Amino acid sequence: GYLPPEVAKVIFRPKESLDKLQASAEELKKKCMGMMTSYDDSKKARNAMAKINKERDEVDEKIEQLQSSSLPSEENYLADIQIDIWSYGVVMYQMLTGKDLFNCDVNDNLEDNQV
């Protein structure tokens, strides 16, 4: 089946806790500051710094997602009227058009042109 957007936000959000992510962000910040104070302008140092900055951006994005989410945790999420309406709409679409709502492959994964 298909998940309504409200449920997908709960199920596919980052699994790490906010505290753990914030500690990781602080550690990456310290690493970055340490590299900046040593000021090594070699290609290896620049690549390492770019890698740390990329990791930091990913962690910051996950932190933002967790802070902005007002949804319950996956374990506490119960079906509600929004899920029923979404499911009803999917079934009605398929019945009326004779087509699937999304183009999926054999494993029920979205095809590339749908993403």
CSV table of N, CA and C in Angstrom, one decimal:
chain,number,residue,atom,x,y,z
A,1,GLY,N,0.8,-1.2,0.0
A,1,GLY,CA,0.0,0.0,0.0
A,1,GLY,C,0.8,1.3,0.0
A,2,TYR,N,0.1,2.3,0.0
A,2,TYR,CA,0.8,3.6,0.0
A,2,TYR,C,0.6,4.3,1.3
A,3,LEU,N,1.6,5.1,1.7
A,3,LEU,CA,1.5,5.8,3.0
A,3,LEU,C,1.1,7.2,2.7
A,4,PRO,N,0.1,7.7,3.5
A,4,PRO,CA,-0.2,9.2,3.4
A,4,PRO,C,1.0,10.0,3.9
A,5,PRO,N,1.2,11.2,3.4
A,5,PRO,CA,2.3,12.0,3.8
A,5,PRO,C,2.5,12.1,5.3
A,6,GLU,N,1.4,12.2,6.0
A,6,GLU,CA,1.5,12.4,7.5
A,6,GLU,C,2.2,11.2,8.2
A,7,VAL,N,1.9,10.0,7.7
A,7,VAL,CA,2.6,8.8,8.3
A,7,VAL,C,4.0,8.7,7.8
A,8,ALA,N,4.2,9.0,6.5
A,8,ALA,CA,5.6,8.9,6.0
A,8,ALA,C,6.6,9.8,6.7
A,9,LYS,N,6.1,11.0,7.1
A,9,LYS,CA,7.0,11.9,7.9
A,9,LYS,C,7.4,11.2,9.2
A,10,VAL,N,6.5,10.5,9.8
A,10,VAL,CA,6.8,9.8,11.1
A,10,VAL,C,7.8,8.7,10.9
A,11,ILE,N,7.5,7.8,9.9
A,11,ILE,CA,8.2,6.6,9.7
A,11,ILE,C,9.6,6.9,9.2
A,12,PHE,N,9.8,7.8,8.3
A,12,PHE,CA,11.0,8.0,7.6
A,12,PHE,C,11.9,9.2,8.2
A,13,ARG,N,11.5,9.7,9.3
A,13,ARG,CA,12.3,10.8,9.9
A,13,ARG,C,13.5,10.1,10.6
A,14,PRO,N,14.6,10.9,10.8
A,14,PRO,CA,15.8,10.4,11.4
A,14,PRO,C,15.5,9.6,12.7
A,15,LYS,N,16.2,8.5,12.9
A,15,LYS,CA,16.0,7.7,14.1
A,15,LYS,C,16.8,8.2,15.3
A,16,GLU,N,17.9,9.0,15.1
A,16,GLU,CA,18.7,9.4,16.2
A,16,GLU,C,18.0,10.4,17.1
A,17,SER,N,18.4,10.4,18.4
A,17,SER,CA,17.7,11.3,19.3
A,17,SER,C,18.3,12.7,19.1
A,18,LEU,N,17.6,13.7,19.5
A,18,LEU,CA,18.1,15.1,19.4
A,18,LEU,C,19.3,15.3,20.1
A,19,ASP,N,19.4,14.8,21.4
A,19,ASP,CA,20.6,15.0,22.2
A,19,ASP,C,21.9,14.4,21.5
A,20,LYS,N,21.7,13.2,21.0
A,20,LYS,CA,22.8,12.5,20.3
A,20,LYS,C,23.3,13.3,19.1
A,21,LEU,N,22.3,13.8,18.3
A,21,LEU,CA,22.7,14.6,17.1
A,21,LEU,C,23.4,15.9,17.5
A,22,GLN,N,22.9,16.6,18.6
A,22,GLN,CA,23.5,17.8,19.0
A,22,GLN,C,24.9,17.6,19.5
A,23,ALA,N,25.2,16.5,20.2
A,23,ALA,CA,26.5,16.1,20.6
A,23,ALA,C,27.4,15.9,19.4
A,24,SER,N,26.9,15.2,18.4
A,24,SER,CA,27.7,14.9,17.2
A,24,SER,C,28.0,16.2,16.5
A,25,ALA,N,27.0,17.2,16.4
A,25,ALA,CA,27.3,18.5,15.8
A,25,ALA,C,28.4,19.2,16.5
A,26,GLU,N,28.3,19.2,17.8
A,26,GLU,CA,29.4,19.9,18.6
A,26,GLU,C,30.7,19.3,18.4
A,27,GLU,N,30.8,18.0,18.3
A,27,GLU,CA,32.1,17.3,18.1
A,27,GLU,C,32.6,17.6,16.7
A,28,LEU,N,31.8,17.7,15.7
A,28,LEU,CA,32.2,18.1,14.4
A,28,LEU,C,32.7,19.5,14.3
A,29,LYS,N,32.0,20.4,15.1
A,29,LYS,CA,32.4,21.8,15.2
A,29,LYS,C,33.8,21.9,15.8
A,30,LYS,N,34.1,21.1,16.8
A,30,LYS,CA,35.4,21.2,17.5
A,30,LYS,C,36.5,20.7,16.5
A,31,LYS,N,36.2,19.6,15.8
A,31,LYS,CA,37.1,19.1,14.8
A,31,LYS,C,37.4,20.2,13.7
A,32,CYS,N,36.4,20.8,13.3
A,32,CYS,CA,36.5,21.9,12.3
A,32,CYS,C,37.4,23.0,12.8
A,33,MET,N,37.1,23.4,14.0
A,33,MET,CA,37.9,24.5,14.7
A,33,MET,C,39.4,24.1,14.8
A,34,GLY,N,39.6,22.8,15.2
A,34,GLY,CA,41.0,22.3,15.4
A,34,GLY,C,41.7,22.4,14.1
A,35,MET,N,41.1,22.0,13.0
A,35,MET,CA,41.7,22.0,11.7
A,35,MET,C,42.0,23.5,11.2
A,36,MET,N,41.1,24.4,11.6
A,36,MET,CA,41.3,25.8,11.1
A,36,MET,C,42.4,26.4,11.9
A,37,THR,N,42.6,26.1,13.2
A,37,THR,CA,43.7,26.7,13.9
A,37,THR,C,45.1,26.1,13.5
A,38,SER,N,45.1,24.9,13.0
A,38,SER,CA,46.4,24.4,12.5
A,38,SER,C,46.7,24.9,11.1
A,39,TYR,N,45.8,25.4,10.4
A,39,TYR,CA,45.9,26.0,9.0
A,39,TYR,C,46.9,25.2,8.2
A,40,ASP,N,46.5,24.1,7.7
A,40,ASP,CA,47.2,23.3,6.8
A,40,ASP,C,46.5,23.4,5.4
A,41,ASP,N,47.2,24.0,4.4
A,41,ASP,CA,46.6,24.3,3.2
A,41,ASP,C,46.8,23.2,2.1
A,42,SER,N,47.1,22.0,2.6
A,42,SER,CA,47.4,20.9,1.6
A,42,SER,C,46.0,20.4,1.1
A,43,LYS,N,46.1,19.8,-0.1
A,43,LYS,CA,44.9,19.2,-0.7
A,43,LYS,C,44.2,18.2,0.3
A,44,LYS,N,45.0,17.4,1.0
A,44,LYS,CA,44.5,16.4,1.9
A,44,LYS,C,43.7,17.1,3.0
A,45,ALA,N,44.2,18.2,3.5
A,45,ALA,CA,43.5,19.0,4.6
A,45,ALA,C,42.2,19.6,4.1
A,46,ARG,N,42.3,20.1,2.9
A,46,ARG,CA,41.1,20.8,2.3
A,46,ARG,C,40.0,19.7,2.1
A,47,ASN,N,40.4,18.5,1.6
A,47,ASN,CA,39.4,17.4,1.4
A,47,ASN,C,38.8,17.0,2.8
A,48,ALA,N,39.6,16.9,3.8
A,48,ALA,CA,39.2,16.5,5.1
A,48,ALA,C,38.2,17.5,5.7
A,49,MET,N,38.5,18.8,5.5
A,49,MET,CA,37.6,19.9,6.0
A,49,MET,C,36.3,19.9,5.2
A,50,ALA,N,36.3,19.6,3.9
A,50,ALA,CA,35.1,19.5,3.1
A,50,ALA,C,34.2,18.4,3.6
A,51,LYS,N,34.9,17.3,3.9
A,51,LYS,CA,34.1,16.1,4.4
A,51,LYS,C,33.5,16.4,5.8
A,52,ILE,N,34.2,17.1,6.7
A,52,ILE,CA,33.6,17.4,8.0
A,52,ILE,C,32.5,18.4,7.8
A,53,ASN,N,32.6,19.4,6.9
A,53,ASN,CA,31.6,20.3,6.7
A,53,ASN,C,30.3,19.7,6.1
A,54,LYS,N,30.5,18.7,5.2
A,54,LYS,CA,29.4,18.0,4.7
A,54,LYS,C,28.7,17.2,5.8
A,55,GLU,N,29.4,16.5,6.6
A,55,GLU,CA,28.8,15.7,7.7
A,55,GLU,C,28.1,16.7,8.7
A,56,ARG,N,28.7,17.8,8.9
A,56,ARG,CA,28.0,18.8,9.8
A,56,ARG,C,26.7,19.3,9.2
A,57,ASP,N,26.7,19.6,7.9
A,57,ASP,CA,25.5,20.0,7.2
A,57,ASP,C,24.4,18.9,7.4
A,58,GLU,N,24.8,17.7,7.2
A,58,GLU,CA,23.8,16.6,7.3
A,58,GLU,C,23.2,16.5,8.7
A,59,VAL,N,24.1,16.6,9.7
A,59,VAL,CA,23.6,16.5,11.1
A,59,VAL,C,22.7,17.7,11.4
A,60,ASP,N,23.1,18.9,10.9
A,60,ASP,CA,22.3,20.1,11.2
A,60,ASP,C,20.9,19.9,10.5
A,61,GLU,N,20.8,19.3,9.4
A,61,GLU,CA,19.6,19.1,8.7
A,61,GLU,C,18.7,18.1,9.5
A,62,LYS,N,19.3,17.1,10.0
A,62,LYS,CA,18.5,16.1,10.8
A,62,LYS,C,18.0,16.8,12.1
A,63,ILE,N,18.9,17.6,12.7
A,63,ILE,CA,18.5,18.3,13.9
A,63,ILE,C,17.3,19.2,13.6
A,64,GLU,N,17.3,19.9,12.5
A,64,GLU,CA,16.2,20.8,12.1
A,64,GLU,C,14.9,20.0,11.9
A,65,GLN,N,15.1,18.9,11.3
A,65,GLN,CA,13.9,18.0,11.0
A,65,GLN,C,13.3,17.6,12.3
A,66,LEU,N,14.1,17.2,13.3
A,66,LEU,CA,13.6,16.7,14.6
A,66,LEU,C,12.9,17.9,15.4
A,67,GLN,N,13.6,19.0,15.3
A,67,GLN,CA,13.0,20.2,16.1
A,67,GLN,C,11.7,20.7,15.5
A,68,SER,N,11.6,20.6,14.2
A,68,SER,CA,10.4,21.1,13.5
A,68,SER,C,9.2,20.1,13.5
A,69,SER,N,9.5,18.9,13.8
A,69,SER,CA,8.5,17.9,13.8
A,69,SER,C,7.6,17.9,15.0
A,70,SER,N,6.3,18.0,14.8
A,70,SER,CA,5.4,18.0,15.9
A,70,SER,C,4.6,16.7,15.9
A,71,LEU,N,5.1,15.7,15.1
A,71,LEU,CA,4.4,14.4,15.0
A,71,LEU,C,4.8,13.5,16.1
A,72,PRO,N,3.9,12.6,16.5
A,72,PRO,CA,4.3,11.6,17.5
A,72,PRO,C,5.3,10.7,17.0
A,73,SER,N,5.9,9.9,17.9
A,73,SER,CA,6.9,8.9,17.5
A,73,SER,C,6.3,7.8,16.8
A,74,GLU,N,7.1,7.0,16.0
A,74,GLU,CA,6.6,5.9,15.2
A,74,GLU,C,5.8,4.9,16.1
A,75,GLU,N,6.4,4.7,17.3
A,75,GLU,CA,5.8,3.7,18.2
A,75,GLU,C,4.4,4.1,18.7
A,76,ASN,N,4.2,5.4,18.8
A,76,ASN,CA,2.9,5.9,19.4
A,76,ASN,C,2.0,6.4,18.3
A,77,TYR,N,2.3,6.2,17.1
A,77,TYR,CA,1.4,6.7,16.0
A,77,TYR,C,0.3,5.7,15.8
A,78,LEU,N,-0.9,6.2,15.9
A,78,LEU,CA,-2.1,5.4,15.7
A,78,LEU,C,-2.8,5.9,14.4
A,79,ALA,N,-3.6,5.0,13.8
A,79,ALA,CA,-4.3,5.4,12.6
A,79,ALA,C,-5.4,6.4,13.0
A,80,ASP,N,-5.6,7.3,12.1
A,80,ASP,CA,-6.6,8.4,12.3
A,80,ASP,C,-7.4,8.7,11.1
A,81,ILE,N,-8.3,9.7,11.1
A,81,ILE,CA,-9.1,10.0,10.0
A,81,ILE,C,-8.4,10.4,8.8
A,82,GLN,N,-7.2,11.0,8.9
A,82,GLN,CA,-6.4,11.4,7.7
A,82,GLN,C,-5.9,10.2,6.9
A,83,ILE,N,-5.5,9.2,7.6
A,83,ILE,CA,-5.1,8.0,7.0
A,83,ILE,C,-6.2,7.3,6.2
A,84,ASP,N,-7.4,7.3,6.9
A,84,ASP,CA,-8.6,6.7,6.2
A,84,ASP,C,-9.0,7.4,5.0
A,85,ILE,N,-8.9,8.8,5.0
A,85,ILE,CA,-9.3,9.6,3.9
A,85,ILE,C,-8.3,9.4,2.8
A,86,TRP,N,-7.0,9.4,3.1
A,86,TRP,CA,-6.0,9.1,2.1
A,86,TRP,C,-6.2,7.8,1.4
A,87,SER,N,-6.4,6.7,2.2
A,87,SER,CA,-6.6,5.4,1.7
A,87,SER,C,-7.8,5.3,0.8
A,88,TYR,N,-8.9,6.0,1.2
A,88,TYR,CA,-10.1,6.0,0.4
A,88,TYR,C,-9.9,6.7,-0.9
A,89,GLY,N,-9.1,7.8,-0.9
A,89,GLY,CA,-8.8,8.5,-2.1
A,89,GLY,C,-8.0,7.7,-3.1
A,90,VAL,N,-7.0,6.9,-2.6
A,90,VAL,CA,-6.2,6.1,-3.4
A,90,VAL,C,-7.1,5.0,-4.1
A,91,VAL,N,-7.9,4.4,-3.3
A,91,VAL,CA,-8.8,3.3,-3.8
A,91,VAL,C,-9.8,3.9,-4.9
A,92,MET,N,-10.4,5.1,-4.6
A,92,MET,CA,-11.3,5.7,-5.5
A,92,MET,C,-10.6,6.1,-6.8
A,93,TYR,N,-9.4,6.6,-6.7
A,93,TYR,CA,-8.6,6.9,-7.9
A,93,TYR,C,-8.4,5.7,-8.8
A,94,GLN,N,-8.0,4.6,-8.1
A,94,GLN,CA,-7.7,3.4,-8.9
A,94,GLN,C,-9.0,2.8,-9.5
A,95,MET,N,-10.1,2.9,-8.8
A,95,MET,CA,-11.3,2.4,-9.3
A,95,MET,C,-11.8,3.2,-10.5
A,96,LEU,N,-11.7,4.5,-10.4
A,96,LEU,CA,-12.3,5.4,-11.4
A,96,LEU,C,-11.4,5.5,-12.7
A,97,THR,N,-10.1,5.4,-12.5
A,97,THR,CA,-9.2,5.6,-13.6
A,97,THR,C,-8.7,4.3,-14.2
A,98,GLY,N,-8.7,3.3,-13.4
A,98,GLY,CA,-8.1,2.0,-13.8
A,98,GLY,C,-6.6,2.0,-13.7
A,99,LYS,N,-6.0,3.0,-13.2
A,99,LYS,CA,-4.6,3.1,-13.1
A,99,LYS,C,-4.2,3.2,-11.6
A,100,ASP,N,-2.9,2.9,-11.4
A,100,ASP,CA,-2.3,3.1,-10.1
A,100,ASP,C,-2.1,4.6,-9.9
A,101,LEU,N,-2.1,5.0,-8.6
A,101,LEU,CA,-1.9,6.4,-8.3
A,101,LEU,C,-0.4,6.8,-8.6
A,102,PHE,N,0.5,5.8,-8.3
A,102,PHE,CA,1.9,6.0,-8.6
A,102,PHE,C,2.4,4.9,-9.4
A,103,ASN,N,3.4,5.1,-10.3
A,103,ASN,CA,4.0,4.1,-11.1
A,103,ASN,C,5.0,3.4,-10.3
A,104,CYS,N,4.8,2.1,-10.0
A,104,CYS,CA,5.7,1.3,-9.2
A,104,CYS,C,6.3,0.1,-9.9
A,105,ASP,N,7.4,-0.4,-9.5
A,105,ASP,CA,8.0,-1.6,-10.1
A,105,ASP,C,7.4,-2.8,-9.4
A,106,VAL,N,8.0,-4.0,-9.7
A,106,VAL,CA,7.5,-5.2,-9.2
A,106,VAL,C,7.6,-5.3,-7.6
A,107,ASN,N,8.6,-4.6,-7.0
A,107,ASN,CA,8.8,-4.6,-5.6
A,107,ASN,C,8.0,-3.5,-4.9
A,108,ASP,N,7.1,-2.8,-5.6
A,108,ASP,CA,6.2,-1.8,-5.1
A,108,ASP,C,7.1,-0.5,-4.7
A,109,ASN,N,8.2,-0.3,-5.4
A,109,ASN,CA,9.0,0.9,-5.2
A,109,ASN,C,8.7,1.9,-6.3
A,110,LEU,N,8.7,3.1,-6.0
A,110,LEU,CA,8.4,4.2,-7.0
A,110,LEU,C,9.4,4.1,-8.1
A,111,GLU,N,9.0,4.2,-9.3
A,111,GLU,CA,9.9,4.3,-10.5
A,111,GLU,C,10.6,5.6,-10.5
A,112,ASP,N,11.8,5.7,-11.1
A,112,ASP,CA,12.6,6.9,-11.1
A,112,ASP,C,11.9,8.1,-11.6
A,113,ASN,N,11.0,8.0,-12.6
A,113,ASN,CA,10.4,9.1,-13.2
A,113,ASN,C,9.3,9.7,-12.2
A,114,GLN,N,9.0,9.1,-11.1
A,114,GLN,CA,8.1,9.6,-10.1
A,114,GLN,C,8.7,10.3,-9.0
A,115,VAL,N,10.0,10.2,-8.8
A,115,VAL,CA,10.7,10.8,-7.7
A,115,VAL,C,11.0,12.2,-7.9
